[in-house]
PDB file of C-alpha atoms and ligand atoms in Angstrom:
ATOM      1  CA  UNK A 282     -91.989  -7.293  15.479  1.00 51.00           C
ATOM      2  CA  UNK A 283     -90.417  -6.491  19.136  1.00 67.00           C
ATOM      3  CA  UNK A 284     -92.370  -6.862  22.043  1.00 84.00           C
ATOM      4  CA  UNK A 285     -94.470  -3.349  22.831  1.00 92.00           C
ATOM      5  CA  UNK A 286     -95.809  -1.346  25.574  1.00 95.00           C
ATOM      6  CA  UNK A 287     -99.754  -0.286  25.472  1.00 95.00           C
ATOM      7  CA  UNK A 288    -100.286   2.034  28.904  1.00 98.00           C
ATOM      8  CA  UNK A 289    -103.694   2.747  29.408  1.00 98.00           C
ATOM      9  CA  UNK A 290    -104.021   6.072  31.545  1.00 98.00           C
ATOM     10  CA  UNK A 291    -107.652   6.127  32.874  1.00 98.00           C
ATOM     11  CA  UNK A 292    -107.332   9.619  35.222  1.00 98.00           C
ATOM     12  CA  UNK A 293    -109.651  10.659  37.675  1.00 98.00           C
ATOM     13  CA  UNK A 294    -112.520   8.548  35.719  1.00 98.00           C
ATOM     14  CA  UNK A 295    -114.729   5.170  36.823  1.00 98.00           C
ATOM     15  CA  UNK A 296    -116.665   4.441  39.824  1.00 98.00           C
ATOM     16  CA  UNK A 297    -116.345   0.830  41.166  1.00 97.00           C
ATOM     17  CA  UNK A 298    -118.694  -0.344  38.757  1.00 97.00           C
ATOM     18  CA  UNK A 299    -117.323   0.846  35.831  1.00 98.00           C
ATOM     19  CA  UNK A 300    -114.196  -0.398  36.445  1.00 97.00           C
ATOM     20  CA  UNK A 301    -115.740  -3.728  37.228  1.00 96.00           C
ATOM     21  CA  UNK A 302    -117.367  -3.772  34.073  1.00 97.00           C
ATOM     22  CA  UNK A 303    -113.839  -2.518  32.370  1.00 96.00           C
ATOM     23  CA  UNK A 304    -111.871  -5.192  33.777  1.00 95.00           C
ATOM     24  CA  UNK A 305    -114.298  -8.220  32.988  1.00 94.00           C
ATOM     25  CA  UNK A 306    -114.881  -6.892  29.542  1.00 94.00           C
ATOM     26  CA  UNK A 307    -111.442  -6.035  28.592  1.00 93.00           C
ATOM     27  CA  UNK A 308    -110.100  -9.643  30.354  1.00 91.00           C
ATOM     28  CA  UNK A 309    -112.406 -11.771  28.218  1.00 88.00           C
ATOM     29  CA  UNK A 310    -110.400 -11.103  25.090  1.00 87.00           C
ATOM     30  CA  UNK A 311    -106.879  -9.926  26.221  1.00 86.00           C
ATOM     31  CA  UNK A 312    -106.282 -13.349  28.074  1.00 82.00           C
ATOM     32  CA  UNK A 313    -107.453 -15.433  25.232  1.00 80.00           C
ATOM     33  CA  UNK A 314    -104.669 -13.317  22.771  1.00 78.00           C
ATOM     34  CA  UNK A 315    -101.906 -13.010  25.415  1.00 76.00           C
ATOM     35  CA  UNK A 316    -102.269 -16.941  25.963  1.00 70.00           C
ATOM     36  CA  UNK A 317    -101.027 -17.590  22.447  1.00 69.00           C
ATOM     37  CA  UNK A 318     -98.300 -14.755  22.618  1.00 69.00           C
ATOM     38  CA  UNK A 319     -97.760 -12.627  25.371  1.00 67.00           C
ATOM     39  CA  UNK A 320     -94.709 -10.712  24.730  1.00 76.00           C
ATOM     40  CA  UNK A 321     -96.572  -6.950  24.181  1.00 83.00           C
ATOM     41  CA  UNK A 322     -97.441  -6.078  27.569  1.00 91.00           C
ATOM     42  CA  UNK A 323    -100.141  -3.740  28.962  1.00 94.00           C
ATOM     43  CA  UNK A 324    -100.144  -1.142  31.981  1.00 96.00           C
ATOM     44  CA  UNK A 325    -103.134   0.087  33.216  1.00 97.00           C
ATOM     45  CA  UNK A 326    -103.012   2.849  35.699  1.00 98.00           C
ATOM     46  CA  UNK A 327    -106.204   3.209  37.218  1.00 98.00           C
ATOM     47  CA  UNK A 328    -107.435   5.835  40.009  1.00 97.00           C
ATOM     48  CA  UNK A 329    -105.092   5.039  43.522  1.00 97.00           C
ATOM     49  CA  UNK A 330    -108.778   3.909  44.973  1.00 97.00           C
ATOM     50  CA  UNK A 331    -109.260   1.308  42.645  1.00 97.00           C
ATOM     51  CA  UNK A 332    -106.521  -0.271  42.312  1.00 97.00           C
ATOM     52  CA  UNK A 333    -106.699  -3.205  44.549  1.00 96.00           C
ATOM     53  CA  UNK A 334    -110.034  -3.956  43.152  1.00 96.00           C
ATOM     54  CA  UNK A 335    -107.930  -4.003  39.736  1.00 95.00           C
ATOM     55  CA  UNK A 336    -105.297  -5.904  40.558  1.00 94.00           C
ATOM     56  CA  UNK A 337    -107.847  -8.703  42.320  1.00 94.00           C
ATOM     57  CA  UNK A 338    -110.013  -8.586  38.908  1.00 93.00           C
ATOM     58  CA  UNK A 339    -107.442  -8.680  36.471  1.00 90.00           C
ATOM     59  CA  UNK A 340    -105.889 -11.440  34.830  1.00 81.00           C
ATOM     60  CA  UNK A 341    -102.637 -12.582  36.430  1.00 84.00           C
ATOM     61  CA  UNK A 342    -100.651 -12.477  33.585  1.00 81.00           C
ATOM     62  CA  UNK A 343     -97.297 -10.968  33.152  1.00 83.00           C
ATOM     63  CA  UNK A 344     -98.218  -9.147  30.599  1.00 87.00           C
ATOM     64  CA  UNK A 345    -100.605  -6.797  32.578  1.00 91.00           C
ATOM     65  CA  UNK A 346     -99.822  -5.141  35.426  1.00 94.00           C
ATOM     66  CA  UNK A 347    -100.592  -2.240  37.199  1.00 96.00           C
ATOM     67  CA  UNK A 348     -99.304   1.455  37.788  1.00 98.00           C
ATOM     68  CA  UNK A 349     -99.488   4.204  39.632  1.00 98.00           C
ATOM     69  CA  UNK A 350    -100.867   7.655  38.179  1.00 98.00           C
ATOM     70  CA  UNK A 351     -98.641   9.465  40.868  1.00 98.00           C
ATOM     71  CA  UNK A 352     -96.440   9.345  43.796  1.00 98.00           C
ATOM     72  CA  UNK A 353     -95.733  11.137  46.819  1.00 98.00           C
ATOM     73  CA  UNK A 354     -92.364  13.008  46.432  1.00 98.00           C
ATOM     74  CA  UNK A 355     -92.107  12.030  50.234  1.00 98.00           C
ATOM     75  CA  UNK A 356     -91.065   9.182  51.826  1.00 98.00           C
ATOM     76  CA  UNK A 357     -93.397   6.876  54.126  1.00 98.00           C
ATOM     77  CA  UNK A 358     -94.508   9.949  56.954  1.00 98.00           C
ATOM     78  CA  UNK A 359     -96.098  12.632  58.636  1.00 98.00           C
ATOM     79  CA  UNK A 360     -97.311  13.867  54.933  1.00 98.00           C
ATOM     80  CA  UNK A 361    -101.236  13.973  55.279  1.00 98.00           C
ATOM     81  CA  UNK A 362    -103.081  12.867  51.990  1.00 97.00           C
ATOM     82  CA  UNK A 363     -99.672  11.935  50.317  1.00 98.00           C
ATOM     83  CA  UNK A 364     -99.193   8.221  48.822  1.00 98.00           C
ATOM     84  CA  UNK A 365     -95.568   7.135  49.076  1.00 98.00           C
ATOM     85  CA  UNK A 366     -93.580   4.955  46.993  1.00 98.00           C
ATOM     86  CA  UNK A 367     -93.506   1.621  49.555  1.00 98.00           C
ATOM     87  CA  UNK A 368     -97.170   1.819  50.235  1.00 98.00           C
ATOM     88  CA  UNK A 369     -97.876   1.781  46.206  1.00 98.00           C
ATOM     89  CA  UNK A 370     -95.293  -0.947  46.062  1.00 97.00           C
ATOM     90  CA  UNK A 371     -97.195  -2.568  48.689  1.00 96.00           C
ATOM     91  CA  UNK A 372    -100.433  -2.615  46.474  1.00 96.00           C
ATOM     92  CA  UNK A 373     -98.749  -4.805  44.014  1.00 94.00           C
ATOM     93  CA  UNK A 374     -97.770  -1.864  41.728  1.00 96.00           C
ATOM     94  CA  UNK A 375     -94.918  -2.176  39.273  1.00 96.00           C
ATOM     95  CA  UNK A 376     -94.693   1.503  37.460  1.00 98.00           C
ATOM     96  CA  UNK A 377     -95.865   4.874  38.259  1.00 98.00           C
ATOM     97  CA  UNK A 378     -96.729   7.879  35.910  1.00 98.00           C
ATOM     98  CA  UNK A 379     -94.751  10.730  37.231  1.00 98.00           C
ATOM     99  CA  UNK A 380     -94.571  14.368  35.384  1.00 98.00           C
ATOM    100  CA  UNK A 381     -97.668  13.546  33.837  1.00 98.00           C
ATOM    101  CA  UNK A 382     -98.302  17.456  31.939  1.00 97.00           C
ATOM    102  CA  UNK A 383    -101.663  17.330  33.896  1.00 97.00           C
ATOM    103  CA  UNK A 384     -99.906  17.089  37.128  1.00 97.00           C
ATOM    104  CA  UNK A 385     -97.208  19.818  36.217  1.00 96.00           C
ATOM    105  CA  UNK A 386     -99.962  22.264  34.607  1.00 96.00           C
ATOM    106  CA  UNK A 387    -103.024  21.624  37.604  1.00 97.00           C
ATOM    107  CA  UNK A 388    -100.566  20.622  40.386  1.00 97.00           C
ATOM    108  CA  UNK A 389     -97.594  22.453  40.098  1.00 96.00           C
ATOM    109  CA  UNK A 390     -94.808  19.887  39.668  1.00 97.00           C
ATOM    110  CA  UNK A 391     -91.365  21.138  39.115  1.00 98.00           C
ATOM    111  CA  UNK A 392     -88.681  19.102  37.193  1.00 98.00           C
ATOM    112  CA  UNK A 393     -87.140  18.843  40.705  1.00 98.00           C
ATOM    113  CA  UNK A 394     -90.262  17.168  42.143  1.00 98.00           C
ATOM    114  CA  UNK A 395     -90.548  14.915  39.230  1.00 98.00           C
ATOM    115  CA  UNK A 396     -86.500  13.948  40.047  1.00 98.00           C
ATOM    116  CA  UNK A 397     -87.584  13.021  43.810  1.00 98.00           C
ATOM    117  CA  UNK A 398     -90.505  11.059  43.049  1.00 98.00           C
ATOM    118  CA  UNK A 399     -87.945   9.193  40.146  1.00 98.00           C
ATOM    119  CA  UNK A 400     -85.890   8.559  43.028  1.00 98.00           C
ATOM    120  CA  UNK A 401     -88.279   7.577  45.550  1.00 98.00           C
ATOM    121  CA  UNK A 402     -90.431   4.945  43.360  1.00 98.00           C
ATOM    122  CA  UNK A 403     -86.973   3.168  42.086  1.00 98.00           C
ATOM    123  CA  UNK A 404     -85.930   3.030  45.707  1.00 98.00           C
ATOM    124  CA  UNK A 405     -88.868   1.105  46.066  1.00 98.00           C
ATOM    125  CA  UNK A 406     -88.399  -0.962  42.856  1.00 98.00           C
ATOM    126  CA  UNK A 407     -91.240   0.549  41.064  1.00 98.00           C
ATOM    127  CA  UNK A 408     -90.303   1.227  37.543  1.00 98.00           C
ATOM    128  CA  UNK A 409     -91.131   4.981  37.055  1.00 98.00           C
ATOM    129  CA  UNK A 410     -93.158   5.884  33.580  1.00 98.00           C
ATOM    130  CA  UNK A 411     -91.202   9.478  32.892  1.00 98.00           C
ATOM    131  CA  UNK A 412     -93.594  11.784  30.867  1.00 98.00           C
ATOM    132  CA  UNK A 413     -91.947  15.070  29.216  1.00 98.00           C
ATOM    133  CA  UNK A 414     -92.877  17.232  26.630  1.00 96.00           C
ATOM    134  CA  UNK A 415     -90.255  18.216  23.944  1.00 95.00           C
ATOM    135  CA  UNK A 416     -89.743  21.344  26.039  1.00 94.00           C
ATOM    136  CA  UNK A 417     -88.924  19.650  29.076  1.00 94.00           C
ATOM    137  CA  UNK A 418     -86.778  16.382  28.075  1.00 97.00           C
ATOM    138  CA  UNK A 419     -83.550  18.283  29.053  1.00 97.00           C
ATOM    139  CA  UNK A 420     -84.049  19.801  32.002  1.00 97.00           C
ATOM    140  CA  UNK A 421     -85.987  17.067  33.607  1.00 97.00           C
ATOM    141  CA  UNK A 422     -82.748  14.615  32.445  1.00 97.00           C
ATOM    142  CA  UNK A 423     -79.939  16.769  33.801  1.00 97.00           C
ATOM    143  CA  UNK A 424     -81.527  16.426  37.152  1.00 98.00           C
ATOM    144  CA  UNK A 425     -81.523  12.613  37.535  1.00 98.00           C
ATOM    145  CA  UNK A 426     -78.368  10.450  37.931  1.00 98.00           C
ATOM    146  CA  UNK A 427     -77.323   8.453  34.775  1.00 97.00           C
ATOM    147  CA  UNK A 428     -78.402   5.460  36.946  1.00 97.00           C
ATOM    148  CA  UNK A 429     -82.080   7.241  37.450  1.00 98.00           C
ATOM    149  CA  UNK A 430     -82.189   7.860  33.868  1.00 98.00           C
ATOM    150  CA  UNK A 431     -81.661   4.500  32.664  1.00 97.00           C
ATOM    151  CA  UNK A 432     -84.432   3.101  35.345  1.00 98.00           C
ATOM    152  CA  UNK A 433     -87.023   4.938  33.609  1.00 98.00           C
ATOM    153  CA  UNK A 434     -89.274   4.123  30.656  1.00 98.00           C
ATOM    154  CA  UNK A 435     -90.368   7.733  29.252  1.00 98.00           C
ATOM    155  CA  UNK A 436     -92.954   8.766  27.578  1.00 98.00           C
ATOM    156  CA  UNK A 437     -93.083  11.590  25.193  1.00 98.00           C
ATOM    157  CA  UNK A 438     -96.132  13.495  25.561  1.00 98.00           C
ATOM    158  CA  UNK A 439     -96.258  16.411  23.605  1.00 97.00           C
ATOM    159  CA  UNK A 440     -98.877  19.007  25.576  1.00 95.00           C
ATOM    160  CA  UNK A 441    -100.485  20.181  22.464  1.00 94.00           C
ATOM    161  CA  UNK A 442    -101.791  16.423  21.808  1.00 96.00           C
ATOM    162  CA  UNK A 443    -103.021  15.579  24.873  1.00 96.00           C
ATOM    163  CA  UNK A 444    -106.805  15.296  24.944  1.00 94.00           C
ATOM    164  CA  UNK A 445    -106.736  17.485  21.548  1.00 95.00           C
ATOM    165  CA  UNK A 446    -107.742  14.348  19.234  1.00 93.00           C
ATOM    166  CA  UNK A 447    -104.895  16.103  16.961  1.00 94.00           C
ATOM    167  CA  UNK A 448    -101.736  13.532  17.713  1.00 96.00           C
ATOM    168  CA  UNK A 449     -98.103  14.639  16.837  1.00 97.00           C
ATOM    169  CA  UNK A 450     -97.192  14.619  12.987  1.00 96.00           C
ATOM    170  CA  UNK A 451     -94.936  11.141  12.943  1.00 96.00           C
ATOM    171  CA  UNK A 452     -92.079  13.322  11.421  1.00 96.00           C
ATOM    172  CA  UNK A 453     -91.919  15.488  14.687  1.00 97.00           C
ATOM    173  CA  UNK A 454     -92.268  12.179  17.000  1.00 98.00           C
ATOM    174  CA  UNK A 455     -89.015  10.692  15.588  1.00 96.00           C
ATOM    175  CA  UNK A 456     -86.247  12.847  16.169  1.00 97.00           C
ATOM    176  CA  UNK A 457     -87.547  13.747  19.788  1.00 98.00           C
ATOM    177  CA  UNK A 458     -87.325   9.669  20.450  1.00 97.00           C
ATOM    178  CA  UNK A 459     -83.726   9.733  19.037  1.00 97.00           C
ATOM    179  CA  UNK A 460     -82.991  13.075  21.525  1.00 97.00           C
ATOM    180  CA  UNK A 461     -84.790  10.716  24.418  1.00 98.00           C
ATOM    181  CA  UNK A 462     -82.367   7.972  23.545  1.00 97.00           C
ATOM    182  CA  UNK A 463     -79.131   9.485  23.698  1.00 97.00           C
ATOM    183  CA  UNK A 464     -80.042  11.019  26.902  1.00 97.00           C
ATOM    184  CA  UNK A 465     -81.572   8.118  28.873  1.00 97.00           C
ATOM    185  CA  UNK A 466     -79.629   5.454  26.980  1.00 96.00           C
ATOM    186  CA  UNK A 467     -81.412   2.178  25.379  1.00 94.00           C
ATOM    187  CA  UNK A 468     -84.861   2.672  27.875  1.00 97.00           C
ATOM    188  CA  UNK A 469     -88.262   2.124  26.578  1.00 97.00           C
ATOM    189  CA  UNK A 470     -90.146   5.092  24.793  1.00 98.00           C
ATOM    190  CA  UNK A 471     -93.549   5.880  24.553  1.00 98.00           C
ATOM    191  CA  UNK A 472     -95.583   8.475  22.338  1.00 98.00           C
ATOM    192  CA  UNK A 473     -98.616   9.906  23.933  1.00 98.00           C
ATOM    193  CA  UNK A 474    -101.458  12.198  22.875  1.00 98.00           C
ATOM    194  CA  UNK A 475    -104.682  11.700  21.010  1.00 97.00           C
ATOM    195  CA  UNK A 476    -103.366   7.658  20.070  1.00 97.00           C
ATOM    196  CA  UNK A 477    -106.217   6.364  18.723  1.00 96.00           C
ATOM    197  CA  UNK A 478    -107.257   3.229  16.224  1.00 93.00           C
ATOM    198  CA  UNK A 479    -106.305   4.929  12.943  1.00 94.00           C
ATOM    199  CA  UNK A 480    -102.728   6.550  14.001  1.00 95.00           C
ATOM    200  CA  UNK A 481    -101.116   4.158  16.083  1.00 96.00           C
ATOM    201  CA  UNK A 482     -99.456   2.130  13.633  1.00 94.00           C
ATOM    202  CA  UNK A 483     -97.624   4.987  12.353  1.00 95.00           C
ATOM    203  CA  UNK A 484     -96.350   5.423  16.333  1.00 97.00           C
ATOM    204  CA  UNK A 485     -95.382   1.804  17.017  1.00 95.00           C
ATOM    205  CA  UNK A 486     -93.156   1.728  14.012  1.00 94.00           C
ATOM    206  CA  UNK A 487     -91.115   4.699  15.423  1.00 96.00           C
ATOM    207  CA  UNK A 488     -91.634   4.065  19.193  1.00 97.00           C
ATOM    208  CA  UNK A 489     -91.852   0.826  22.045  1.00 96.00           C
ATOM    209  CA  UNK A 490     -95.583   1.505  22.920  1.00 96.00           C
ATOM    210  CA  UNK A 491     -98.317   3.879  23.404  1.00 97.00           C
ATOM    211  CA  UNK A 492     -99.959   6.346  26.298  1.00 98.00           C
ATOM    212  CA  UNK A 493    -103.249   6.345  25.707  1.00 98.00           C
ATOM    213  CA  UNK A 494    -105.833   8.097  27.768  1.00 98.00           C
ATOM    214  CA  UNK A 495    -109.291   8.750  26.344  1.00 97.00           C
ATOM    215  CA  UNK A 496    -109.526   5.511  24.028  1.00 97.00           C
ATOM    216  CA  UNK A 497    -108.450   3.221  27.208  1.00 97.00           C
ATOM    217  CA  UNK A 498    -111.452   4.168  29.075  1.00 98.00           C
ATOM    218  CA  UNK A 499    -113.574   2.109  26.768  1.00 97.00           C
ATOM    219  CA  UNK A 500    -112.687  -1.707  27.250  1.00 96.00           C
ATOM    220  CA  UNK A 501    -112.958  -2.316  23.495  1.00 95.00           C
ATOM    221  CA  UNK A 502    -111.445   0.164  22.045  1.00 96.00           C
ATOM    222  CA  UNK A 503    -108.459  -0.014  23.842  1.00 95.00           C
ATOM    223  CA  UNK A 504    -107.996  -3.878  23.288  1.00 93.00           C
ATOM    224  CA  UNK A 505    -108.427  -3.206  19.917  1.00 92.00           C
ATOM    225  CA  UNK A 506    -105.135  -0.819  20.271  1.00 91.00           C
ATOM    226  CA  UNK A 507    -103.484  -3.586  22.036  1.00 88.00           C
ATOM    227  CA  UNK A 508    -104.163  -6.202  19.184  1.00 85.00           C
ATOM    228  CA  UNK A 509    -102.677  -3.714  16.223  1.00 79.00           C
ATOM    229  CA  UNK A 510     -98.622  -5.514  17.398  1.00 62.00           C
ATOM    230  CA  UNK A 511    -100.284  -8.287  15.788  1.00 60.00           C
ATOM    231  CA  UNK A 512    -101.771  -7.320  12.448  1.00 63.00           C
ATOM    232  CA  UNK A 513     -98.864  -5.024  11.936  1.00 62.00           C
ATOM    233  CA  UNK A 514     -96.848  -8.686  12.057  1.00 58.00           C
ATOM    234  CA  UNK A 515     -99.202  -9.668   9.607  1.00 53.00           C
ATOM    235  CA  UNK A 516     -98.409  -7.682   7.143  1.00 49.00           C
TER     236      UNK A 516
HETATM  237  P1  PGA B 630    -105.110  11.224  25.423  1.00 70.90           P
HETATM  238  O1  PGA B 630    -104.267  11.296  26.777  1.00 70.90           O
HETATM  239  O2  PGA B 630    -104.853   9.880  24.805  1.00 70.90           O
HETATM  240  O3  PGA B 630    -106.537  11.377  25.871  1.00 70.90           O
HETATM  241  O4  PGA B 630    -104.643  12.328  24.558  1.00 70.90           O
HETATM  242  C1  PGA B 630    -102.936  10.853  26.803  1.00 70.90           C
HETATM  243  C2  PGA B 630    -102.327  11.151  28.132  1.00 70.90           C
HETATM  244  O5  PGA B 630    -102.745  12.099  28.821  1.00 70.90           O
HETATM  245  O6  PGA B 630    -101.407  10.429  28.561  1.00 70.90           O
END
């Protein structure tokens, strides 16, 4: 069994506390497990406030780190309320989300923006987390630079998954990894979108890891997402 990705995507949830709680919770078990074999790795991409709390709390492993949910499509300057690339870089961050659908649909991101903020965070050797719908793969990919593309990891995240707790039919997932593939070259792919306990397995046979939003925001849950590369082994 290769090595996997599990991203967990918590949004704009948790106060302090609850991510204190997440953290302490979650670290109890994933250290123990990553001890004995820590190629999988896991990404969690908590709210821009807490992430130095996060990265202080969490265990220093290599196989956690944090990301980003978003980036500035500006470099470091007179952009009030922006976050740029260097200043996430200098939090300790090591990926970013960008083109998240919730930040094309409620923000207005273009394809274009998505291509500056690819450029900016690699710039700033941040590996950038590339979500697309089906719809979008193309477009978004003839606007970055073969070198761009190959920097990425993407995920596909088809919209009508998201938050629907109805994930993609694993015939459907397939062929749209292949597509990903021959356009970004041999990257890291994802499947997003309603990945819970019972369907993942299906996913991590077809894909290199999971995007998983609601189920990460319970410390449990999501570790038990994180252990499946193992019983899957198992078998
Ligand atoms: P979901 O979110 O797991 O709650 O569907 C996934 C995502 O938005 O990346």
């Amino acid at each position: 069994m290769q090595s996997k990705l599990f991203i967990a995507n918590w949004k704009s949830n948790k106060t302090v506390s609850e991510a204190t709680d997440w953290i302490a919770e979650f670290s109890k078990q994933f250290a123990v497990l990553r001890s004995k074999d820590p190629r999988s790795k896991v990404i969690l991409a908590p709210s821009l406030v807490h992430i130095p709390l996060v990265k202080e709390l969490s265990p220093k492993l290599d196989s956690f780190q944090i990301a980003g949910q978003d980036v500035s499509h500006f470099p470091l300057g007179s952009y009030t309320g922006a976050v740029a690339a260097d200043q996430l870089r200098d939090l300790g961050v090591t990926y970013c989300l960008v083109g998240h659908s919730e930040r094309r649909r409620y923000f207005g991101e273009t394809h274009q923006l998505v291509a500056q903020k690819i450029e900016l965070l690699v710039a700033s050797s941040i590996i950038p987390i590339l979500c697309v719908d089906e719809k979008e793969i193309e477009q978004q990919a003839d606007l970055l630079s073969a070198k761009l593309r190959n920097s990425c990891i993407v995920a596909y995240e088809p919209v009508t998954a998201i938050g629907t707790g109805m994930g993609q039919d694993i015939s459907l997932v397939e062929p749209v990894v292949s597509q990903i593939k021959s356009l970004f070259g041999d990257v890291p792919v994802l499947y997003g979108g309603s990945v819970n306990s019972i369907n993942i397995s299906e996913y991590l046979f077809v894909t290199d890891g999971v995007l998983v939003g609601a189920v990460s925001l319970d410390p449990q849950k999501f570790f038990d997402l994180t252990a499946v590369s193992y019983t899957l082994e198992e078998q």
